[in-house]
Short mmCIF file of C-alpha atoms in Angstrom, two decimals:
data_model
loop_
_atom_site.label_atom_id
_atom_site.label_comp_id
_atom_site.label_asym_id
_atom_site.label_seq_id
_atom_site.Cartn_x
_atom_site.Cartn_y
_atom_site.Cartn_z
CA MET A 2 92.30 73.22 110.03
CA PHE A 3 92.28 72.50 113.75
CA GLY A 4 91.40 69.69 116.11
CA THR A 5 89.59 69.91 119.41
CA LEU A 6 90.12 68.08 122.68
CA ASP A 7 87.08 65.90 122.00
CA GLY A 8 88.36 64.82 118.57
CA ALA A 9 86.32 67.12 116.34
CA LEU A 10 87.88 68.87 113.36
CA GLY A 11 87.15 72.41 112.22
CA THR A 12 88.43 75.01 109.83
CA LEU A 13 89.01 78.73 110.06
CA VAL A 14 88.85 80.66 106.82
CA PRO A 15 89.39 84.38 106.28
CA LEU A 16 86.43 86.48 105.17
CA SER A 17 86.29 89.95 103.69
CA GLU A 18 84.98 92.62 106.05
CA LYS A 19 81.66 92.94 104.17
CA VAL A 20 81.01 89.20 104.12
CA TYR A 21 82.01 88.88 107.79
CA ARG A 22 79.59 91.64 108.81
CA ARG A 23 76.68 90.14 106.84
CA LEU A 24 77.30 86.63 108.16
CA HIS A 25 77.82 87.86 111.71
CA MET A 26 74.48 89.69 111.56
CA LEU A 27 72.89 86.57 110.06
CA GLN A 28 74.32 84.46 112.88
CA SER A 29 72.87 86.85 115.46
CA CYS A 30 69.50 86.89 113.73
CA LEU A 31 69.32 83.10 113.43
CA GLY A 32 70.27 82.79 117.09
CA THR A 33 66.96 84.39 118.02
CA HIS A 34 64.88 83.15 115.06
CA SER A 35 65.50 79.41 114.95
CA PRO A 36 65.04 76.78 117.66
CA HIS A 37 68.33 75.59 119.12
CA VAL A 38 69.53 72.00 118.86
CA GLY A 39 69.15 70.34 122.23
CA GLY A 40 67.91 73.63 123.66
CA LEU A 41 71.48 74.96 123.73
CA ASN A 42 72.14 78.47 122.51
CA PRO A 43 75.02 78.06 120.00
CA ARG A 44 76.70 81.24 121.18
CA GLY A 45 76.98 80.00 124.75
CA ALA A 46 77.43 76.31 124.02
CA ARG A 47 80.35 76.76 121.61
CA ILE A 48 82.19 79.66 123.17
CA SER A 49 85.84 78.94 123.75
CA ARG A 50 87.29 79.23 127.20
CA LEU A 51 90.79 80.61 126.84
CA PRO A 52 93.27 80.44 129.71
CA ARG A 53 94.13 83.78 131.26
CA ASN A 54 97.77 83.53 130.21
CA SER A 55 97.26 82.31 126.66
CA SER A 56 100.64 81.97 124.96
CA LEU A 57 98.91 82.39 121.59
CA GLY A 58 98.06 86.02 122.25
CA LEU A 59 94.34 85.31 121.89
CA THR A 60 91.67 86.93 124.01
CA GLN A 61 87.99 86.27 124.68
CA GLN A 62 87.31 89.06 122.17
CA SER A 63 89.11 87.03 119.49
CA SER A 64 86.58 84.21 119.76
CA ARG A 65 83.71 86.66 119.31
CA ASN A 66 85.09 87.57 115.89
CA ILE A 67 84.42 84.09 114.52
CA VAL A 68 81.27 83.26 112.56
CA ASP A 69 79.91 79.77 113.25
CA GLY A 70 79.43 78.14 109.86
CA ASP A 71 77.00 75.54 111.21
CA VAL A 72 74.72 78.27 112.52
CA VAL A 73 74.73 80.48 109.41
CA TRP A 74 74.32 77.47 107.12
CA GLU A 75 70.87 76.89 108.73
CA PHE A 76 69.72 79.82 106.56
CA VAL A 77 69.82 77.49 103.54
CA TYR A 78 67.16 75.23 105.09
CA LEU A 79 64.65 77.99 105.89
CA SER A 80 61.54 78.47 103.78
CA ALA A 81 61.61 81.14 101.05
CA PRO A 82 59.40 83.57 103.05
CA GLU A 83 61.63 83.17 106.12
CA LYS A 84 64.75 83.83 104.02
CA LEU A 85 63.17 86.97 102.58
CA GLU A 86 62.11 88.19 106.03
CA ILE A 87 65.57 87.68 107.52
CA ALA A 88 67.34 89.25 104.53
CA LYS A 89 65.05 92.27 104.73
CA ARG A 90 65.69 92.57 108.48
CA LEU A 91 69.44 92.56 107.77
CA GLY A 92 69.15 95.13 104.98
CA THR A 93 70.35 92.82 102.23
CA THR A 94 68.93 90.34 99.74
CA LYS A 95 68.32 86.62 100.02
CA GLN A 96 70.57 86.08 97.00
CA GLN A 97 73.45 88.04 98.56
CA LEU A 98 73.30 85.91 101.70
CA MET A 99 73.16 82.73 99.62
CA ASP A 100 76.16 83.92 97.58
CA ASP A 101 78.10 84.57 100.80
CA LEU A 102 77.28 81.09 102.09
CA ILE A 103 78.23 79.45 98.80
CA GLU A 104 81.56 81.32 98.84
CA LEU A 105 82.15 80.22 102.44
CA GLU A 106 81.44 76.62 101.43
CA ARG A 107 83.72 76.91 98.41
CA VAL A 108 86.75 78.17 100.33
CA SER A 109 86.30 75.71 103.19
CA THR A 110 85.93 72.55 101.06
CA HIS A 111 89.64 72.53 100.22
CA PHE A 112 90.20 70.87 103.57
#
């Protein structure tokens, strides 16, 4: 769990490599498929700006390895044909993506 400078709370949870890859591809696909809230592209609007001399050892590349749960969760609200189309485009099934999202929800609700 972490807090932001504007008072928001968030969580970071570890994902297996397979789940990360599927959800990362889903995030990319939804970024071009769905309209953006307020016209802001989530990738650009939520990117972290790390100081050059970060004492945490983090880099800009580190922030690119994070899947935005709010973005991928939008998949749940799509129509059945849209879910099938996106799953097919990603080379997986609608049920597999739903299972990944349910697992993500399950591990993050402890906080």
